[in-house]
Amino acid sequence: MFTIPAFPELGAIVAIACLLFAIASFFFSQRSRSNLFFALSTISAGIWIVVNTVVLPTVTENLDPLVKVSFVFGHLTLILIWCFAYYFTTNNLSKSFRTIHIFNILITVFSIVFVIVSQLIVTKSYYIGDALILEYGPLYILESIAFLFVFIITIVYLFRQFRIAEGLSKNQLRLFLVGFGLTASISLLTNLIYPFISKDANSSRVGPLGVIFYIAFTFYAVVRYRFLDIKLFIGRFTYYFVLSLIVLIAYRIVLLSNNFIWGSALDIRGMLTGAVFAFVFVAFYDNFKVFIQSRINSVLINPGFEPNEVIVNFNKTISTLLDYEEIAELLDQTILKTIRPNLISVFVKLEEKDKIILKTQSTENEVALNYNNIYKLWENSAYIPIFLDQIELEVPRKFSSAFHELSLVVEEMRQKKIKLILPIGMKENSNGILILGSKEGDSPYNTVQIKYIESLCEITALALMRAKLYEEVQEFNETLQQKVKDATLEVQSQNSKLSEALKVERDMLDVLGHELRTPLGTIRNAMGVMDLKYKNKQFTDTDLEGFLKIGTENIRREIQLLETILASAKIDNDKLDMNFEKVDSNDVIADSFEAYKYDAEKKGIKLIVTLPKEVVYSYADRLRIQQVMDNLVSNSIKYTLKGQVELKLADEGKYVRFSVSDTGEGIPEEDIAKLGTKFFRANMYLKSDGKIGDRRIVRPGGTGIGLYVVYQIVKYMYGEVKVTSKLGEGSTFSFTVLKHTDALEDKNSFILTGKNSVRTYNDETRESVF
């Protein structure tokens, strides 16, 4: 057994270093759970060092409580380092590691409790000469196994996280892992393994000094790889140091004032002057604190500006801009005034009618990059900043799937001395790219500055989206106004057409009324003459024959007109009934001939019938087909002043064609397409300047609904109407109906009503589809 000397001075220095490091890591850096556990682990390590190197060597009696304190803070330091490692990076954690995290905490808590409340781990501690002797209890082995388990899990976890880490985090973890591994290995050897084998616990005085490696490697990570951001440490430390100095100076001023005024610093009358001084001090301290914080941020942490203030003003200004160039210019100028890089370029990508708009500014000359490579890199990996300094140390894992694109981008960055490339917006909402060169003095970008620039880019992306939305709204408003204008013109046009149609309909209703009254008036006059002659006993057989002809003809005209009106109403209401049957087509022609030969004779018109040698049978509604034929014959006689009207019948295979040709005045070519429209008549108005009020004089004869009914009935019978005409030479109206076959009569579904049954044949081949 040999004596191991204590190093109380060195232990005190290391403990103070731990305390300062802990304060810096938590109070002078960003608040987070990982920083909290790092600070607590460093404080715990400092206390552990003090107990083992400073306190234990100087105490000779009642050592048990101090030994328990040493064990407790040894366990506590290890579990706090585990918690720091766990929360520092949680990439791809499996459920098992989360379970182990809870298990580590539980076994450490049980170990600490057993150390404190029982004698089953260390039963007795005492000195023999200068040697510290520990007698171990039955649970020491279990306690050691629990400690080793947490240690091994921590090493394994740190190594695993080191393997999957990227860039700066990987380098930071490498140094932390080495420092912790050396410290923990030394501590295990000197404070756990050797004392158990030799029963000499003097080595525990040296073991805690292994924390020097932990502090040294961690400090190097801070300086070399911005672990916890050293600039922020210095700035925050300076901030609190200055404030503490002010409080100390104020305290000394109060003491000196009380001594000078009242003769004693503790005089009760000093409360009066102390209260006045305290009021003045608080008012001064609040303003001084804001001033110092602003100066520290602008001089040490972010020389020349205060990030939060700049971001607030930037957001306020950019929210009023709706022009892409102005937004890009504001971002450019804000970064120039704060970060002051030697090169800056803003690339704005906007898709507008298959074009890409580029807006680029630069401090020196325009920076032309292959932006497609940058977007390919981000699309194949992740939209994260491309930081040249970080990539030169180690390529981030997220870029591993796009190594080719990364190599192209990095090569361009080196050639054009670009340090940092950031996306303006994220993923599919990316509106552009921000390119930055070196800072003044070629100093590296720190974490706070990168986050500050990212915040500006995020605000800029929102502003660009707002500008784009505003532009789309403007275009939509213009389009909507044009559509409203077009729709208004269309409505006006339709209203004009409707007004014209209503006027035509009104005119034709007047004609229709006249047409309805004329036959009745003729019959009434004939009956009056008959009555007069009969009463005067002047009535002869010749008179009877003449008046009967007049009555019969006008009654037929009235019935025909009424049937046309009723058919038109049924067509408009989709209630026209059709009764298909086998029809003698020759008989239809003959009936029309007999019905209108008297009218033709009266006008001196020759009525001719041309029929095939054999009887042709149609498959149609007998009454409706007769109505169509009569209407066409009546119109031809009405509009033919001299010459002839010919009725023809032709067999066309699957169809039967009825034709009525005349030598009348003919129809203008532009009016032929309008035939069949309700109330339309060719040459409707007289060629005269005469008017009745605002209405033109309607040419007498015809209602304009006869042909409308003809066209619709033919459609209902699966046929078509054809019109050919030449002005001054006459017209030919023809229509087709289905030719009768036995197969048609077998199809019960063929007997249909309503417009839904119209045009069920192929319009090109005229072949029925049923």
mmCIF file of C-alpha atoms in Angstrom, residues 459-687:
data_model
loop_
_atom_site.group_PDB
_atom_site.id
_atom_site.type_symbol
_atom_site.label_atom_id
_atom_site.label_comp_id
_atom_site.label_asym_id
_atom_site.label_seq_id
_atom_site.Cartn_x
_atom_site.Cartn_y
_atom_site.Cartn_z
ATOM 1 C CA ILE A 459 -39.888 36.784 -43.658
ATOM 2 C CA THR A 460 -38.787 37.537 -47.234
ATOM 3 C CA ALA A 461 -40.378 34.314 -48.496
ATOM 4 C CA LEU A 462 -43.701 35.318 -46.919
ATOM 5 C CA ALA A 463 -43.419 38.780 -48.476
ATOM 6 C CA LEU A 464 -42.736 37.285 -51.926
ATOM 7 C CA MET A 465 -45.720 34.958 -51.566
ATOM 8 C CA ARG A 466 -47.850 37.930 -50.523
ATOM 9 C CA ALA A 467 -46.636 39.906 -53.547
ATOM 10 C CA LYS A 468 -47.369 36.975 -55.831
ATOM 11 C CA LEU A 469 -50.828 36.573 -54.314
ATOM 12 C CA TYR A 470 -51.484 40.300 -54.765
ATOM 13 C CA GLU A 471 -50.392 40.027 -58.411
ATOM 14 C CA GLU A 472 -52.705 37.041 -58.931
ATOM 15 C CA VAL A 473 -55.577 38.938 -57.291
ATOM 16 C CA GLN A 474 -54.930 41.904 -59.590
ATOM 17 C CA GLU A 475 -54.890 39.640 -62.642
ATOM 18 C CA PHE A 476 -58.030 37.908 -61.381
ATOM 19 C CA ASN A 477 -59.756 41.270 -60.931
ATOM 20 C CA GLU A 478 -58.813 42.313 -64.463
ATOM 21 C CA THR A 479 -59.974 38.979 -65.840
ATOM 22 C CA LEU A 480 -63.158 39.178 -63.800
ATOM 23 C CA GLN A 481 -63.860 42.721 -65.007
ATOM 24 C CA GLN A 482 -63.354 41.607 -68.611
ATOM 25 C CA LYS A 483 -65.626 38.609 -68.071
ATOM 26 C CA VAL A 484 -68.257 40.844 -66.465
ATOM 27 C CA LYS A 485 -67.950 43.215 -69.405
ATOM 28 C CA ASP A 486 -68.258 40.352 -71.893
ATOM 29 C CA ALA A 487 -71.155 38.863 -69.954
ATOM 30 C CA THR A 488 -72.869 42.268 -69.844
ATOM 31 C CA LEU A 489 -72.501 42.620 -73.595
ATOM 32 C CA GLU A 490 -73.788 39.085 -74.043
ATOM 33 C CA VAL A 491 -76.769 39.802 -71.790
ATOM 34 C CA GLN A 492 -77.445 43.011 -73.688
ATOM 35 C CA SER A 493 -77.213 41.104 -76.964
ATOM 36 C CA GLN A 494 -79.522 38.380 -75.664
ATOM 37 C CA ASN A 495 -81.918 40.992 -74.305
ATOM 38 C CA SER A 496 -81.898 42.671 -77.689
ATOM 39 C CA LYS A 497 -82.590 39.352 -79.376
ATOM 40 C CA LEU A 498 -85.252 38.539 -76.805
ATOM 41 C CA SER A 499 -86.835 41.933 -77.297
ATOM 42 C CA GLU A 500 -86.831 41.390 -81.041
ATOM 43 C CA ALA A 501 -88.254 37.899 -80.607
ATOM 44 C CA LEU A 502 -90.977 39.222 -78.317
ATOM 45 C CA LYS A 503 -91.807 41.894 -80.855
ATOM 46 C CA VAL A 504 -92.004 39.289 -83.623
ATOM 47 C CA GLU A 505 -94.124 37.068 -81.426
ATOM 48 C CA ARG A 506 -96.429 39.975 -80.628
ATOM 49 C CA ASP A 507 -96.761 40.779 -84.332
ATOM 50 C CA MET A 508 -97.438 37.164 -85.205
ATOM 51 C CA LEU A 509 -99.979 36.787 -82.418
ATOM 52 C CA ASP A 510 -101.865 39.657 -84.020
ATOM 53 C CA VAL A 511 -101.687 37.824 -87.374
ATOM 54 C CA LEU A 512 -102.749 34.604 -85.666
ATOM 55 C CA GLY A 513 -105.801 36.332 -84.239
ATOM 56 C CA HIS A 514 -106.639 37.650 -87.671
ATOM 57 C CA GLU A 515 -106.145 34.172 -89.192
ATOM 58 C CA LEU A 516 -108.482 32.658 -86.591
ATOM 59 C CA ARG A 517 -111.177 35.279 -87.123
ATOM 60 C CA THR A 518 -111.127 35.286 -90.948
ATOM 61 C CA PRO A 519 -112.693 31.806 -91.579
ATOM 62 C CA LEU A 520 -115.273 32.407 -88.867
ATOM 63 C CA GLY A 521 -116.136 35.795 -90.345
ATOM 64 C CA THR A 522 -116.488 34.275 -93.810
ATOM 65 C CA ILE A 523 -118.802 31.530 -92.479
ATOM 66 C CA ARG A 524 -120.864 34.093 -90.537
ATOM 67 C CA ASN A 525 -121.299 36.283 -93.624
ATOM 68 C CA ALA A 526 -122.244 33.282 -95.794
ATOM 69 C CA MET A 527 -124.790 32.171 -93.189
ATOM 70 C CA GLY A 528 -126.230 35.689 -93.070
ATOM 71 C CA VAL A 529 -126.701 35.825 -96.840
ATOM 72 C CA MET A 530 -128.255 32.352 -96.787
ATOM 73 C CA ASP A 531 -130.676 33.422 -94.081
ATOM 74 C CA LEU A 532 -131.641 36.573 -95.958
ATOM 75 C CA LYS A 533 -132.251 34.739 -99.228
ATOM 76 C CA TYR A 534 -134.172 32.011 -97.458
ATOM 77 C CA LYS A 535 -136.488 34.516 -95.786
ATOM 78 C CA ASN A 536 -137.034 36.310 -99.069
ATOM 79 C CA LYS A 537 -137.702 32.977 -100.769
ATOM 80 C CA GLN A 538 -134.814 33.667 -103.127
ATOM 81 C CA PHE A 539 -132.722 30.638 -102.023
ATOM 82 C CA THR A 540 -131.833 28.192 -104.868
ATOM 83 C CA ASP A 541 -129.958 24.911 -105.138
ATOM 84 C CA THR A 542 -127.055 26.725 -106.715
ATOM 85 C CA ASP A 543 -126.880 29.065 -103.737
ATOM 86 C CA LEU A 544 -126.937 26.081 -101.356
ATOM 87 C CA GLU A 545 -124.066 24.414 -103.180
ATOM 88 C CA GLY A 546 -121.996 27.597 -103.185
ATOM 89 C CA PHE A 547 -122.568 28.416 -99.525
ATOM 90 C CA LEU A 548 -121.856 24.838 -98.463
ATOM 91 C CA LYS A 549 -118.511 24.987 -100.281
ATOM 92 C CA ILE A 550 -117.673 28.274 -98.567
ATOM 93 C CA GLY A 551 -118.629 26.897 -95.140
ATOM 94 C CA THR A 552 -116.827 23.580 -95.610
ATOM 95 C CA GLU A 553 -113.651 25.218 -96.858
ATOM 96 C CA ASN A 554 -113.474 27.783 -94.058
ATOM 97 C CA ILE A 555 -114.317 25.205 -91.397
ATOM 98 C CA ARG A 556 -111.456 23.067 -92.764
ATOM 99 C CA ARG A 557 -109.139 26.064 -92.629
ATOM 100 C CA GLU A 558 -110.202 26.833 -89.037
ATOM 101 C CA ILE A 559 -109.750 23.207 -87.955
ATOM 102 C CA GLN A 560 -106.347 23.030 -89.630
ATOM 103 C CA LEU A 561 -105.268 26.219 -87.896
ATOM 104 C CA LEU A 562 -106.524 25.041 -84.507
ATOM 105 C CA GLU A 563 -104.831 21.663 -84.945
ATOM 106 C CA THR A 564 -101.585 23.459 -85.762
ATOM 107 C CA ILE A 565 -101.889 25.630 -82.628
ATOM 108 C CA LEU A 566 -102.713 22.617 -80.443
ATOM 109 C CA ALA A 567 -99.833 20.621 -81.919
ATOM 110 C CA SER A 568 -97.475 23.537 -81.254
ATOM 111 C CA ALA A 569 -98.619 23.711 -77.607
ATOM 112 C CA LYS A 570 -98.150 19.955 -77.159
ATOM 113 C CA ILE A 571 -94.687 20.126 -78.702
ATOM 114 C CA ASP A 572 -93.677 22.979 -76.393
ATOM 115 C CA ASN A 573 -94.881 20.975 -73.376
ATOM 116 C CA ASP A 574 -93.325 17.721 -74.644
ATOM 117 C CA LYS A 575 -96.725 16.017 -74.762
ATOM 118 C CA LEU A 576 -97.195 15.286 -78.444
ATOM 119 C CA ASP A 577 -98.628 11.784 -78.782
ATOM 120 C CA MET A 578 -97.612 9.603 -81.714
ATOM 121 C CA ASN A 579 -99.466 6.480 -82.831
ATOM 122 C CA PHE A 580 -97.241 4.621 -85.273
ATOM 123 C CA GLU A 581 -98.950 2.331 -87.784
ATOM 124 C CA LYS A 582 -98.766 1.115 -91.361
ATOM 125 C CA VAL A 583 -99.759 4.068 -93.567
ATOM 126 C CA ASP A 584 -100.650 4.090 -97.289
ATOM 127 C CA SER A 585 -98.411 6.931 -98.471
ATOM 128 C CA ASN A 586 -100.277 7.225 -101.815
ATOM 129 C CA ASP A 587 -103.467 7.793 -99.881
ATOM 130 C CA VAL A 588 -101.842 10.674 -97.911
ATOM 131 C CA ILE A 589 -100.924 12.379 -101.196
ATOM 132 C CA ALA A 590 -104.414 11.765 -102.579
ATOM 133 C CA ASP A 591 -106.119 13.261 -99.500
ATOM 134 C CA SER A 592 -104.063 16.420 -99.708
ATOM 135 C CA PHE A 593 -104.788 16.692 -103.414
ATOM 136 C CA GLU A 594 -108.533 16.417 -102.865
ATOM 137 C CA ALA A 595 -108.441 18.876 -99.953
ATOM 138 C CA TYR A 596 -106.627 21.644 -101.848
ATOM 139 C CA LYS A 597 -107.556 21.230 -105.514
ATOM 140 C CA TYR A 598 -110.434 23.706 -105.062
ATOM 141 C CA ASP A 599 -107.990 26.336 -103.636
ATOM 142 C CA ALA A 600 -105.614 25.730 -106.513
ATOM 143 C CA GLU A 601 -108.377 26.053 -109.098
ATOM 144 C CA LYS A 602 -109.533 29.359 -107.601
ATOM 145 C CA LYS A 603 -105.991 30.786 -108.054
ATOM 146 C CA GLY A 604 -105.569 29.279 -111.485
ATOM 147 C CA ILE A 605 -102.758 27.047 -110.283
ATOM 148 C CA LYS A 606 -102.228 23.577 -111.666
ATOM 149 C CA LEU A 607 -102.076 20.908 -108.916
ATOM 150 C CA ILE A 608 -100.070 17.844 -110.054
ATOM 151 C CA VAL A 609 -99.547 14.477 -108.336
ATOM 152 C CA THR A 610 -96.615 12.158 -109.150
ATOM 153 C CA LEU A 611 -96.775 8.709 -107.540
ATOM 154 C CA PRO A 612 -94.723 5.500 -107.923
ATOM 155 C CA LYS A 613 -96.275 2.623 -109.830
ATOM 156 C CA GLU A 614 -96.694 0.548 -106.685
ATOM 157 C CA VAL A 615 -98.209 1.568 -103.343
ATOM 158 C CA VAL A 616 -95.567 2.653 -100.851
ATOM 159 C CA TYR A 617 -96.274 2.123 -97.171
ATOM 160 C CA SER A 618 -94.876 4.315 -94.418
ATOM 161 C CA TYR A 619 -94.532 3.615 -90.698
ATOM 162 C CA ALA A 620 -95.846 6.766 -89.051
ATOM 163 C CA ASP A 621 -98.765 8.457 -87.326
ATOM 164 C CA ARG A 622 -101.516 8.722 -89.981
ATOM 165 C CA LEU A 623 -103.079 11.919 -88.670
ATOM 166 C CA ARG A 624 -99.732 13.648 -88.094
ATOM 167 C CA ILE A 625 -98.280 12.787 -91.484
ATOM 168 C CA GLN A 626 -101.438 14.104 -93.117
ATOM 169 C CA GLN A 627 -101.161 17.273 -91.035
ATOM 170 C CA VAL A 628 -97.603 17.792 -92.283
ATOM 171 C CA MET A 629 -98.525 17.160 -95.913
ATOM 172 C CA ASP A 630 -101.564 19.452 -95.783
ATOM 173 C CA ASN A 631 -99.507 22.239 -94.228
ATOM 174 C CA LEU A 632 -96.856 22.088 -96.949
ATOM 175 C CA VAL A 633 -99.471 21.953 -99.789
ATOM 176 C CA SER A 634 -101.407 24.837 -98.258
ATOM 177 C CA ASN A 635 -98.237 26.985 -98.000
ATOM 178 C CA SER A 636 -97.199 26.247 -101.577
ATOM 179 C CA ILE A 637 -100.622 27.236 -102.984
ATOM 180 C CA LYS A 638 -100.702 30.317 -100.746
ATOM 181 C CA TYR A 639 -97.331 31.659 -101.954
ATOM 182 C CA THR A 640 -97.665 30.645 -105.633
ATOM 183 C CA LEU A 641 -99.307 33.249 -107.855
ATOM 184 C CA LYS A 642 -99.117 31.300 -111.107
ATOM 185 C CA GLY A 643 -97.766 28.070 -112.464
ATOM 186 C CA GLN A 644 -98.102 24.783 -110.623
ATOM 187 C CA VAL A 645 -97.738 22.868 -107.381
ATOM 188 C CA GLU A 646 -96.519 19.287 -107.649
ATOM 189 C CA LEU A 647 -96.990 16.562 -105.014
ATOM 190 C CA LYS A 648 -94.470 13.712 -105.241
ATOM 191 C CA LEU A 649 -93.835 10.438 -103.462
ATOM 192 C CA ALA A 650 -90.552 8.487 -103.711
ATOM 193 C CA ASP A 651 -89.295 5.199 -102.268
ATOM 194 C CA GLU A 652 -85.756 5.679 -100.903
ATOM 195 C CA GLY A 653 -85.150 2.228 -99.459
ATOM 196 C CA LYS A 654 -85.484 2.524 -95.701
ATOM 197 C CA TYR A 655 -87.335 5.819 -95.972
ATOM 198 C CA VAL A 656 -90.245 7.317 -97.878
ATOM 199 C CA ARG A 657 -89.905 10.888 -99.145
ATOM 200 C CA PHE A 658 -92.883 13.244 -99.556
ATOM 201 C CA SER A 659 -92.228 16.367 -101.662
ATOM 202 C CA VAL A 660 -94.173 19.528 -102.494
ATOM 203 C CA SER A 661 -92.673 21.701 -105.268
ATOM 204 C CA ASP A 662 -94.052 25.027 -106.456
ATOM 205 C CA THR A 663 -93.292 27.814 -108.897
ATOM 206 C CA GLY A 664 -93.841 30.519 -106.317
ATOM 207 C CA GLU A 665 -91.761 33.532 -105.277
ATOM 208 C CA GLY A 666 -89.037 31.474 -103.575
ATOM 209 C CA ILE A 667 -87.213 31.976 -100.250
ATOM 210 C CA PRO A 668 -84.000 33.976 -99.665
ATOM 211 C CA GLU A 669 -81.019 31.720 -99.003
ATOM 212 C CA GLU A 670 -80.250 33.351 -95.650
ATOM 213 C CA ASP A 671 -83.785 32.577 -94.443
ATOM 214 C CA ILE A 672 -83.772 28.866 -95.304
ATOM 215 C CA ALA A 673 -81.699 27.983 -92.214
ATOM 216 C CA LYS A 674 -84.248 29.813 -90.007
ATOM 217 C CA LEU A 675 -87.232 27.882 -91.316
ATOM 218 C CA GLY A 676 -88.853 25.734 -88.660
ATOM 219 C CA THR A 677 -88.296 28.392 -85.980
ATOM 220 C CA LYS A 678 -91.450 29.320 -84.165
ATOM 221 C CA PHE A 679 -93.124 32.470 -85.563
ATOM 222 C CA PHE A 680 -90.498 32.848 -88.280
ATOM 223 C CA ARG A 681 -91.659 33.688 -91.809
ATOM 224 C CA ALA A 682 -89.554 34.592 -94.788
ATOM 225 C CA ASN A 683 -90.188 38.220 -95.896
ATOM 226 C CA MET A 684 -92.181 38.750 -92.715
ATOM 227 C CA TYR A 685 -92.566 42.527 -93.080
ATOM 228 C CA LEU A 686 -93.771 44.529 -96.034
ATOM 229 C CA LYS A 687 -91.135 46.434 -97.956
#
